[in-house]
Every structure is written in C-alpha cells, then in structure tokens.
XYZ file of C-alpha atoms in Angstrom:
628
model
C 34.488 149.531 123.232
C 36.992 149.365 125.992
C 40.239 149.564 124.074
C 41.304 152.807 125.648
C 40.487 151.435 129.072
C 42.625 148.357 128.428
C 45.553 150.424 127.195
C 45.369 152.955 129.973
C 44.891 150.367 132.724
C 41.469 151.671 133.782
C 39.708 148.422 132.890
C 38.033 146.993 135.969
C 40.491 144.768 137.902
C 38.155 141.824 138.039
C 37.814 141.897 134.249
C 41.536 142.342 133.657
C 42.391 139.390 135.873
C 40.014 137.259 133.832
C 41.428 138.275 130.472
C 45.148 138.799 131.065
C 47.364 135.773 131.668
C 50.765 137.450 132.242
C 52.181 140.976 132.321
C 54.374 140.177 129.297
C 51.767 138.484 127.107
C 49.488 140.003 124.485
C 46.593 138.191 122.781
C 45.375 139.188 119.353
C 42.585 137.541 117.368
C 43.496 136.047 113.989
C 39.808 135.952 112.952
C 39.559 139.642 112.077
C 41.756 142.696 111.651
C 41.417 145.723 113.876
C 41.893 149.396 113.360
C 42.033 152.222 115.894
C 40.638 155.679 115.294
C 41.917 157.780 118.190
C 39.969 160.892 117.126
C 36.624 159.246 116.513
C 33.948 157.810 118.790
C 35.937 157.271 121.985
C 38.361 154.840 120.288
C 35.989 151.953 119.522
C 37.497 149.007 117.623
C 36.059 148.228 114.219
C 36.434 145.163 111.956
C 36.999 145.241 108.229
C 33.524 143.899 107.583
C 31.790 146.855 109.234
C 31.173 148.077 112.752
C 32.507 145.585 115.171
C 30.477 146.054 118.336
C 30.573 143.653 121.229
C 29.487 140.694 119.051
C 32.749 140.868 117.097
C 34.644 141.467 120.290
C 33.226 138.200 121.757
C 34.257 136.182 118.645
C 37.950 136.948 119.086
C 38.970 139.032 122.057
C 42.095 141.159 121.741
C 44.143 141.550 124.917
C 47.350 143.619 124.868
C 49.726 143.209 127.798
C 52.657 145.579 128.217
C 55.857 144.217 129.820
C 58.130 146.067 132.142
C 61.454 147.551 131.149
C 64.002 145.063 129.833
C 61.566 142.896 127.853
C 61.728 139.949 130.303
C 58.837 139.653 132.710
C 57.800 136.955 135.114
C 56.280 133.645 134.096
C 52.554 133.972 133.271
C 50.413 133.336 136.295
C 47.774 130.598 136.145
C 48.782 128.950 132.829
C 52.350 127.658 133.126
C 54.738 127.828 136.095
C 58.146 128.217 134.375
C 57.702 127.724 130.616
C 55.605 129.672 128.072
C 52.453 127.998 126.752
C 53.028 125.734 123.700
C 52.837 127.853 120.570
C 50.134 126.782 118.102
C 48.482 124.205 120.421
C 44.762 124.614 121.112
C 44.234 124.625 124.892
C 41.194 124.448 127.146
C 41.321 127.005 129.941
C 39.071 125.823 132.798
C 38.591 129.446 133.841
C 36.786 130.216 130.566
C 33.209 129.214 129.740
C 32.682 125.751 128.245
C 33.440 125.560 124.526
C 36.038 128.376 124.502
C 39.692 127.400 123.870
C 42.845 129.493 123.460
C 46.151 129.160 121.625
C 49.271 131.294 121.524
C 51.262 132.403 118.512
C 54.161 134.655 117.641
C 53.172 137.102 114.891
C 55.435 140.090 114.215
C 53.009 141.505 111.604
C 50.180 141.744 114.126
C 52.385 143.195 116.855
C 53.811 145.919 114.635
C 50.281 146.704 113.436
C 49.210 147.133 117.020
C 51.925 149.693 117.624
C 50.885 151.623 114.579
C 47.131 151.530 115.242
C 46.797 151.362 119.006
C 49.408 153.981 119.488
C 50.631 152.646 122.844
C 53.895 153.949 124.205
C 55.573 150.500 124.000
C 58.209 148.622 122.005
C 56.912 145.535 120.267
C 59.083 142.406 120.800
C 58.554 138.736 120.083
C 59.674 135.745 122.168
C 62.867 134.199 120.663
C 62.267 130.728 122.077
C 59.879 128.778 124.323
C 62.009 128.892 127.459
C 60.235 131.890 128.979
C 63.208 134.238 128.353
C 62.621 137.379 126.332
C 64.302 137.699 122.919
C 65.840 140.616 121.055
C 63.454 143.521 120.403
C 62.524 144.866 117.041
C 63.391 148.477 116.296
C 61.153 150.679 118.456
C 58.227 152.559 116.993
C 58.612 156.265 116.967
C 57.623 157.703 120.311
C 57.498 154.271 121.964
C 58.836 153.617 125.411
C 61.016 150.661 126.489
C 58.182 148.059 126.804
C 57.619 144.748 125.064
C 54.742 142.812 123.378
C 55.786 139.153 122.861
C 52.882 136.690 122.300
C 49.518 136.613 120.575
C 46.628 134.867 122.370
C 43.679 133.784 120.248
C 40.383 132.577 121.700
C 38.198 130.318 119.579
C 35.487 127.750 119.939
C 36.908 124.347 120.915
C 36.661 121.325 118.617
C 33.076 120.094 118.523
C 31.697 123.628 119.081
C 30.587 126.385 116.692
C 29.982 130.087 117.202
C 26.409 131.279 116.879
C 25.331 134.617 115.509
C 25.005 135.743 119.087
C 28.719 135.123 119.679
C 28.300 132.050 121.880
C 30.113 128.695 121.412
C 27.482 125.974 121.126
C 28.169 122.177 121.005
C 27.747 120.315 117.697
C 25.852 117.063 117.158
C 26.514 116.267 113.465
C 23.848 113.553 113.281
C 21.261 115.750 114.946
C 19.303 114.913 118.097
C 16.075 112.906 118.259
C 12.852 114.479 119.318
C 12.697 115.382 122.974
C 16.433 116.020 123.358
C 19.005 118.792 123.067
C 22.709 118.816 122.055
C 24.436 119.447 125.404
C 28.020 118.483 124.486
C 29.868 117.658 121.239
C 28.146 114.591 119.808
C 26.016 114.155 122.971
C 22.230 114.471 122.976
C 20.449 114.741 126.350
C 16.799 113.856 126.633
C 14.379 116.422 128.067
C 12.453 115.855 131.234
C 12.326 112.284 132.511
C 12.962 110.672 129.147
C 16.085 108.620 128.544
C 17.862 107.153 125.528
C 17.129 103.632 124.528
C 19.679 101.407 122.734
C 18.651 102.990 119.427
C 19.434 106.486 120.699
C 15.794 107.589 120.878
C 14.336 109.399 123.887
C 11.726 107.165 125.474
C 9.529 107.293 128.535
C 10.838 105.576 131.630
C 9.102 103.673 134.328
C 6.305 103.029 134.992
C 5.507 103.218 131.261
C 8.569 101.190 130.173
C 11.587 99.414 131.691
C 13.702 98.015 128.854
C 16.094 95.200 129.864
C 14.579 95.049 133.335
C 11.473 94.852 135.476
C 9.837 98.108 136.523
C 9.383 98.168 140.280
C 8.709 100.800 142.924
C 5.312 101.890 141.688
C 5.196 105.521 140.621
C 8.848 106.056 141.523
C 9.728 104.386 138.213
C 12.626 102.272 139.508
C 13.865 99.412 137.321
C 15.198 96.109 138.548
C 17.682 95.261 135.789
C 18.239 91.943 134.132
C 21.616 90.173 134.456
C 24.345 92.085 132.578
C 22.549 95.420 132.963
C 22.849 98.185 135.512
C 20.354 100.971 136.359
C 21.099 104.465 135.136
C 21.777 107.315 137.559
C 18.075 108.140 137.867
C 17.209 104.441 138.238
C 14.607 104.542 135.466
C 16.472 102.652 132.728
C 18.642 99.557 132.557
C 21.803 100.043 130.525
C 24.310 97.359 129.480
C 27.212 96.977 131.921
C 30.880 96.704 130.872
C 33.827 96.567 133.268
C 35.993 99.586 132.413
C 34.685 101.046 129.157
C 36.383 104.436 129.193
C 36.108 106.537 126.065
C 33.546 104.231 124.431
C 29.933 103.054 124.564
C 28.767 99.885 126.299
C 26.375 98.585 123.625
C 25.684 95.191 125.184
C 26.598 93.387 128.396
C 30.387 93.053 128.387
C 30.640 94.578 124.886
C 32.469 97.924 124.802
C 32.268 99.680 121.431
C 34.801 102.436 120.940
C 33.913 105.601 119.088
C 35.229 106.023 115.500
C 38.949 106.758 115.594
C 39.427 104.943 118.915
C 40.393 101.365 119.779
C 40.323 99.401 123.001
C 43.555 98.746 124.882
C 44.412 95.931 127.275
C 42.927 97.889 130.166
C 39.510 98.247 128.497
C 40.010 101.921 127.726
C 39.309 103.447 124.331
C 42.419 105.241 123.162
C 43.057 107.202 119.947
C 44.003 105.080 116.946
C 46.629 106.077 114.393
C 46.906 103.918 111.290
C 50.313 102.278 111.190
C 51.096 103.387 114.731
C 53.156 106.436 115.678
C 56.829 105.763 115.064
C 58.882 107.970 117.399
C 55.724 109.674 118.657
C 52.478 109.301 120.615
C 48.972 108.947 119.164
C 47.171 111.842 120.866
C 44.066 111.957 118.628
C 42.606 109.798 115.862
C 45.238 109.654 113.102
C 47.222 112.439 114.769
C 50.738 111.792 116.077
C 52.615 114.036 118.477
C 56.324 113.537 117.823
C 58.884 112.940 120.550
C 61.604 115.494 121.220
C 64.184 115.515 118.400
C 61.693 114.170 115.842
C 59.386 115.785 113.319
C 56.469 114.553 111.163
C 57.551 112.784 107.991
C 56.727 114.568 104.755
C 56.227 111.324 102.858
C 54.826 108.823 105.367
C 51.701 109.376 107.445
C 51.856 108.868 111.201
C 55.646 108.611 111.141
C 57.977 110.910 113.088
C 61.452 111.077 111.635
C 64.565 111.815 113.639
C 66.131 115.183 113.032
C 69.762 115.064 111.913
C 71.360 118.487 111.253
C 72.823 118.556 107.760
C 70.893 115.454 106.715
C 72.174 111.911 106.138
C 73.865 110.708 102.930
C 73.259 107.031 102.082
C 71.919 106.658 105.615
C 68.742 106.973 107.648
C 68.284 109.316 110.574
C 67.359 106.771 113.264
C 67.725 109.030 116.288
C 68.223 112.748 116.866
C 71.632 113.544 115.384
C 72.360 109.847 114.633
C 72.719 108.632 111.025
C 72.558 104.848 110.519
C 73.995 103.571 107.253
C 71.631 101.852 104.832
C 72.251 98.154 104.060
C 75.335 97.842 101.870
C 76.923 101.062 103.162
C 79.523 101.837 105.831
C 80.592 105.085 107.558
C 82.766 107.366 105.457
C 86.520 107.033 105.971
C 86.631 110.823 106.117
C 86.356 111.435 109.874
C 84.873 114.889 109.382
C 81.905 113.380 107.467
C 81.657 109.901 108.980
C 78.835 110.985 111.321
C 76.437 111.817 108.458
C 77.842 110.303 105.258
C 78.035 106.616 104.374
C 79.967 105.093 101.484
C 78.997 102.029 99.441
C 80.537 98.790 100.628
C 81.927 96.125 98.287
C 82.134 93.028 100.482
C 84.250 91.064 97.976
C 86.750 93.927 97.728
C 87.399 96.623 95.141
C 91.185 97.010 95.118
C 92.317 99.326 92.344
C 88.751 100.329 91.427
C 85.857 102.440 92.691
C 82.940 101.060 94.716
C 80.065 103.138 93.294
C 77.196 101.155 94.873
C 76.815 98.230 97.280
C 78.824 95.312 95.855
C 79.304 97.217 92.577
C 82.988 97.742 91.776
C 83.989 99.630 88.616
C 87.550 99.147 87.329
C 89.563 101.519 85.182
C 89.736 101.066 81.420
C 91.886 98.070 80.504
C 91.283 96.374 83.854
C 88.761 93.809 84.989
C 87.562 92.681 88.414
C 89.013 89.355 89.572
C 88.219 88.229 93.134
C 87.812 91.764 94.424
C 90.904 93.138 92.646
C 90.969 95.224 89.470
C 93.578 93.495 87.324
C 94.967 94.381 83.932
C 93.366 92.366 81.155
C 95.608 89.720 79.557
C 94.530 87.473 76.686
C 95.120 84.589 77.118
C 94.757 84.897 80.889
C 97.762 84.455 83.160
C 98.359 81.028 84.689
C 100.177 81.134 88.046
C 100.816 84.835 87.523
C 99.267 88.302 87.635
C 98.423 90.590 84.760
C 99.951 93.804 86.090
C 100.194 95.409 82.662
C 98.011 94.931 79.634
C 99.121 91.760 77.841
C 102.053 91.113 80.204
C 102.038 88.445 82.894
C 104.201 88.569 86.007
C 104.773 85.142 87.545
C 103.930 84.507 91.181
C 106.754 83.923 93.634
C 108.203 80.447 93.117
C 107.131 80.316 89.464
C 108.996 81.004 86.215
C 107.888 81.460 82.627
C 107.201 78.234 80.781
C 109.782 78.120 77.949
C 107.389 76.070 75.825
C 104.630 78.744 75.997
C 105.124 81.278 73.224
C 102.442 83.637 74.606
C 104.245 84.111 77.918
C 100.966 83.746 79.797
C 101.793 80.462 81.526
C 104.107 80.220 84.521
C 105.383 76.895 85.844
C 106.618 76.031 89.346
C 110.342 76.182 90.046
C 112.288 73.405 91.807
C 115.853 74.763 92.214
C 117.547 71.323 92.459
C 115.454 69.753 89.721
C 113.366 66.616 90.130
C 115.450 64.086 88.193
C 114.360 61.759 85.425
C 111.747 60.058 87.592
C 109.871 63.156 88.796
C 108.348 66.498 87.827
C 107.996 69.860 89.596
C 104.342 70.294 90.603
C 104.708 73.197 93.063
C 107.467 75.635 94.012
C 110.278 73.509 95.509
C 108.123 70.358 95.504
C 108.734 67.317 93.275
C 106.178 64.661 92.407
C 107.921 61.300 91.815
C 106.972 58.094 90.000
C 106.030 55.001 92.061
C 109.063 53.605 93.884
C 110.749 57.002 93.919
C 110.615 59.852 96.445
C 112.097 63.377 96.790
C 115.464 63.371 98.486
C 115.132 64.979 101.946
C 111.472 65.613 101.161
C 112.053 68.293 98.523
C 115.053 67.355 96.392
C 115.322 65.299 93.197
C 113.496 61.972 93.007
C 115.564 59.011 94.211
C 114.729 55.339 94.537
C 112.997 54.070 97.648
C 114.727 51.178 99.459
C 112.526 50.001 102.304
C 115.351 48.140 104.123
C 117.813 50.945 103.619
C 121.305 50.721 102.102
C 124.491 50.105 104.137
C 127.556 51.821 102.649
C 125.513 52.261 99.463
C 123.059 54.608 97.699
C 119.471 53.758 96.787
C 119.560 54.304 93.032
C 116.202 52.724 92.266
C 113.261 50.967 93.874
C 114.917 48.463 96.288
C 118.204 48.875 94.418
C 121.379 49.660 96.401
C 124.547 50.768 94.605
C 127.732 50.466 96.665
C 129.678 53.595 97.320
C 133.156 53.935 95.894
C 135.618 51.617 97.707
C 132.891 49.188 98.748
C 131.540 45.945 97.332
C 128.432 43.890 97.890
C 128.541 41.709 101.004
C 127.944 38.153 99.789
C 126.690 37.195 103.242
C 123.872 39.822 103.219
C 120.692 38.149 101.883
C 118.963 41.289 100.653
C 121.927 42.652 98.756
C 121.491 45.988 100.493
C 124.772 45.894 102.435
C 128.221 46.743 101.120
C 131.560 46.034 102.811
C 134.938 47.715 102.327
C 136.822 46.479 99.319
C 140.581 45.601 99.349
C 141.200 44.438 95.759
C 144.557 42.724 96.524
C 143.247 40.981 99.620
C 144.559 40.976 103.182
C 146.998 38.315 104.485
C 146.388 37.616 108.188
C 144.275 40.767 108.321
C 140.740 42.134 107.686
C 139.607 44.802 105.197
C 137.773 47.244 107.498
C 137.937 50.289 105.193
C 138.323 50.644 101.434
C 141.861 49.521 100.337
C 143.181 49.301 103.899
C 143.993 46.089 105.805
C 143.805 45.823 109.568
C 146.044 43.063 111.016
C 144.438 40.476 113.250
C 145.531 40.058 116.871
C 149.072 38.509 117.077
C 150.008 39.929 113.675
C 151.578 43.151 112.486
C 152.172 44.758 109.131
C 154.968 43.352 107.070
C 157.536 46.117 106.612
C 158.626 44.496 103.384
C 155.145 44.921 101.800
C 154.774 48.578 100.633
C 151.117 47.984 99.710
C 150.250 47.167 103.316
C 148.213 44.077 102.503
C 150.417 41.530 104.347
C 150.476 40.939 108.075
C 153.167 38.744 109.733
C 152.921 36.881 113.038
C 154.398 38.258 116.154
C 155.827 34.708 116.704
C 159.026 33.891 114.759
C 157.700 30.778 112.960
C 154.193 31.913 113.039
C 151.516 30.309 115.122
C 149.568 27.824 112.973
C 146.383 26.619 114.595
C 146.780 29.202 117.340
C 146.939 32.858 118.229
C 150.177 34.684 118.820
C 149.452 36.694 121.965
C 152.893 38.208 122.140
C 156.410 37.682 120.974
C 156.863 33.861 120.679
C 153.728 33.317 122.785
C 151.489 30.994 120.782
C 148.171 30.003 122.294
C 146.623 26.983 120.547
C 143.061 27.090 119.319
C 140.463 24.745 120.743
C 141.133 21.146 119.603
C 144.862 21.755 119.263
C 147.691 21.073 121.702
C 151.304 22.203 121.799
C 153.892 19.731 120.608
C 157.293 19.433 122.238
C 158.500 21.721 119.478
C 156.056 24.397 120.607
C 153.762 24.022 117.627
C 149.985 23.649 117.796
C 148.998 20.196 116.566
C 145.518 18.790 116.209
C 144.233 16.616 119.029
C 142.090 13.535 118.368
C 140.928 12.021 121.626
C 139.977 8.600 120.040
C 143.128 8.405 117.991
C 143.338 7.877 114.209
C 143.829 4.516 112.508
C 145.372 4.477 108.998
C 144.852 8.254 109.196
C 146.450 11.478 110.470
C 144.900 13.890 113.038
C 144.536 17.046 110.960
C 142.100 18.904 113.135
C 140.347 18.750 116.440
C 138.953 15.188 116.532
C 139.290 15.145 112.746
C 141.028 12.176 111.132
C 142.197 12.419 107.518
C 142.747 9.050 105.779
C 146.229 8.397 104.496
C 146.914 7.561 100.840
C 145.345 4.211 99.808
C 142.802 4.347 102.629
C 139.237 5.540 102.896
C 136.555 6.005 105.494
C 134.799 2.820 106.363
C 131.334 2.144 107.598
C 132.492 1.877 111.184
C 134.036 4.422 113.520
C 134.840 7.816 111.947
C 138.457 7.664 113.186
C 139.191 4.370 111.393
C 140.230 4.233 107.718
C 140.178 0.957 105.696
C 142.263 -0.062 102.664
C 140.958 1.102 99.327
C 140.721 -1.164 96.241
C 139.941 1.018 93.229
C 138.334 -1.747 91.139
C 136.406 -3.156 94.007
C 136.903 -6.586 95.647
C 133.843 -8.658 94.872
C 133.838 -12.102 96.575
C 136.939 -11.079 98.428
C 138.428 -8.848 101.160
C 140.503 -5.703 100.473
C 143.183 -6.242 103.073
C 145.637 -3.512 101.972
C 145.617 -0.644 99.510
C 144.824 -2.168 96.134
C 145.210 -5.699 97.583
C 142.144 -7.960 97.222
C 142.213 -11.428 98.879
C 139.575 -13.865 97.457
C 137.371 -15.796 99.775
C 137.434 -19.568 99.942
C 136.111 -21.124 96.727
C 137.107 -18.088 94.628
C 140.138 -17.090 92.654
C 141.364 -13.912 91.031
C 140.083 -13.181 87.589
C 143.053 -12.606 85.364
C 140.947 -10.767 82.820
C 139.544 -8.285 85.331
C 141.790 -6.945 88.036
C 140.311 -6.932 91.501
C 137.631 -9.512 90.845
C 137.313 -12.933 92.330
C 135.587 -15.611 90.330
C 134.475 -19.073 91.423
C 136.996 -21.887 91.046
C-alpha cells in the first residue's frame, strides 16, 4: 500500500529506479481496475474483486510518472535511447525477474481515471505519436497543475509462463514433466540430481549405472566415452546425438536436427519461425506471425500477407508498394491526371472509338451502332461495301470510290478511274485499270491501250502488236514488222524526198520549181538537168560512178569492154539493140534473134536463118531447115 508514497515521491529511491522507466511515463495495469480512497486506511489501493493487498499489486503493478512542465520530457532511460517503446508489443526487460514482460499502451480512459481517483496535481496527456515528442494535452482536471501522464506500462507473465496464486510467474510445460524432473523454462523439463534425459525424454540414471550411446568409463566418476556421432553432455555422464549447428531445434539423431513445431531449418542449419505461405512484404517473427514492413499492414482477407498502404485506396488496381497503385491486367492509368495515381480505367486493346470501354476488351456502342474493328459504326443493312455507315442506313463512300449506279440499295461503292479504262479494261481500284491480255494502262494508270513489244514509229499502238499510222503518215513498205510509218506525200515528189507529211524536200543539186504551186516538183540547178549525175552547182554536173562526161557535157554510161550489137545504157551494162538478144557468150555481146528459131541452120542476122549444108528452108514453116 504505497500509492501515497509513489505519488508524493517518498518511495525509496532504489525501488523507484527499479519501477520507473522515464520521468514522463506512467504504467497502469489492464488486468484490474483501481480505486483510491484518500480518507480511508492510509490510501491503500483496492481491486474490484475485493481487497487488493500486495498479491494483486504483484499481478499488475501500477506506476505513475509525472512529467515536468510543458509535457515533453527526456527520452526514457534504460529502455530506448531516442524513440518511445513500441506500443502494444510485449517486451522482455532483462532487469525484471525471469518470466515477467512489459508492454506500453496509450489509454485516455485509464489516465483520466487516475486523475479522478489518485487526485494528483497533474494534467493527464497522451503521446500523439511514437517519435518521443509530447502531444497536445487533454483539458486539465480541476485543481491540476501543468504536468503530463502519457503512456501506460503493463507488466504480465511472458509467453510460456503463468501466474500462480502467490503472484509469481512460473514456466509452463504443457505435456508435463516425467518423474524426477521439474519445469524450469517454458516447455523445458530439467532432471533432478544426477539424472539426465534419455532420447525418450525420461530422466534416467547416468554412469556408472548406464551410458546410452557410449561406453561408461572413469569408474565412479561416471564419464561416458561416446560412440561415433554422439557427444558427451556438459556433465559428461550421457552421450547425446551431435548435429553441426542445430540452433532452435533438437538434435534427435547424429546429423539429424529436428525443429520444434512452428519452426523450419534454414540453409545455415538454424531453426527459424515458419509462416505458411511466407510473409509477403513482411518478416516471419514467430510461427504463423508476420511483422509487416514499414508502409504495409496485415491483409484482412489473406493470412500471412502484408498489403501496401495506399491513401485513398486503389480503383481497378492493386497497392503494390506504399502509395503506389499498379493497374490490374486489362487496365491502364486514368487519363484524368488528378486521379491517375490511384484510379485505372479499362483498356480495350482493339479500340473503342465512338463507344465506352466498360471492362477490359469490352466496348459498348450507342444504340444504332455496332463495333467494327474497334470503331462504333452506324448499322447499315445491307452493309456498306467500300464505304462507311456514318448514319443509320446511309453509306458514305471511301475516298476514290463512287456509288455504283447499278446498286439500288446505295450500299455498294465502286472505284473511280477519272480517265476511264476503255473497252478493254475495268477499274479495279481508285485510279487503277485492269486490262485484258495484250493491253495495258496508258502511262501506268490511264485507259487500256494495246501493247506493241517493238514499239510504233510515227504510229499509235491500237491493239496487241498493231500499229496505226498517225495522220500524214503511211506504212513503210521496207519495214518488215509493219510497225514503222513514213511521211506521206500523196502527189509524190519529183527529184525530192517526202520527209514530213505533204512536204517535199529537194535533193542536192535541185531546187523547188517556182511554177509548181503545190511544191512537189524540184528542178535541177543545171540548165538541161544532170542525168546520170549530180548537179553540184549552176551548170556543174558531176557524173555518177560508171558514167563519163561526153563532149556535150552530158553523163553517158561507160562500158569498159565495149558493147557489140548493143548500146551502153549503164555502167558496164549493155542493152541489146532491136533484133538482137543476149547470147551464151560474153555479157557484152548480143547475137541476132530469129523468132521462130533456126533449127539445122545459123541465125546470121535478125530474123535471117541460113541452113547448113544438106538442108534447105521449109516453105511451109518459116525459119526451119529441112533435109534436101
């Protein structure tokens, strides 16, 4: 019953230093409620269940610490250097007896109750955060001074311990302990005297009476020489299995480390806590207990999962990191920049132009429209061909297409070729003609014209390998393929050449005849002309090869071998005179010609047949000689 001594500061210093952790910290037990009767019995504390006494005081010790003015206070000495102790976490204070643990908690109800019942001249305040800085104070209690109470410290038995009726924290061994042993730590039975545990957990006598897994040596000292794979215990009286590094587990056989329930072995041979499914975004600190990383909190739906904390939540997204929303599959960040950090919109990969994407790859079009290749288009029946249905039942042709005049529904559009394709082709695409075999588009895109592989000279290809002369031209008879045309001068050209339609060009040594208005006659530059030669200038006649000038200045033919019964009419060309013909001898010699022949005789002159000896002329048949 030392409440008044605690409040007044008269509690012995050595006791206060053991109980108080910081000048600004108060500890209040949650196991029982307290009341203070200042006028009765020297201010002893009493629990609701009856007189408290020291036994109740041991179960949950109340320590009230009053802070200095201002509500701040220094960091608690001996527990944490700069930060307050973690609120709600059960801690083991090495300064307290074994089995006693403490935890700290903010509790405004308890603190205000203390002011009312303890009657201290102090203002109750609670810590606003866990940074060690004092928070705003609650309204002061009447008559209270400017002092602060901020934390509640609760002392309880640690896990694996229970409080006895005498107020002590004793270890628990749920399975009980075999005969000859006591429970000395949670789940740990220690044999009495010189007995030790065997592999079955029973307390057995040691050497010299027994030496399991070894040979008992040393006489009465009871020392065991262990078999291979076993090591002697600390007292040397028992051989226990040996495992290299079996922390947190039991070595049940040589090299076999068996972890306790709720623990598993890691790669280093240690037994560490096991959490089913792992600890996403956290650490497994106890069997099936995850401690979340900063910025994460335990999931409400999934065990052993710590979810990232995103202020405001995530829409169509998952909080994958503190303050980071990651869109679910099929969603993309909102186009609204103010919400893009937390809201995701459905994504229609194929497009949703003119409609609304209400779910991933789900596009809903307005009434009267249907989705076609990611675009909501007006519905036309029959559907548009080479056009778009921009209004219900009305097709709009694509660029380069026009309505088909033969389609009464107006739904079909046909390609447009501005210059047409001719009789031998059809328009298959905008500005593109498809021609029949032997025909091709003019200039690659015009009407279909015939294909002439050899080309046409002064003519048009009007069909496959068919050239039609242009106006003013005619077919060249010398061209074998019939694909060349030459200029046409219908009235001919005298001493000139037709080099362009209807126009004669005089040859060298000739000029146009001024008396011919049609311009088709050319006259020689020489007065009497220049037969068999070329008039090079006025009265300058140059004979052609095979001709020579006569004394009269004319070009006459020259026959080097001479002509017999013939005239020289060309270079080395003899032309037989009348009544003569070429013989079988030299080409420049002509022989008399007898029209009826001269059988059995000799034609010695034109139409003169002389009979050979022994023959005479036949009077009945002219030109024949008959025997005498």
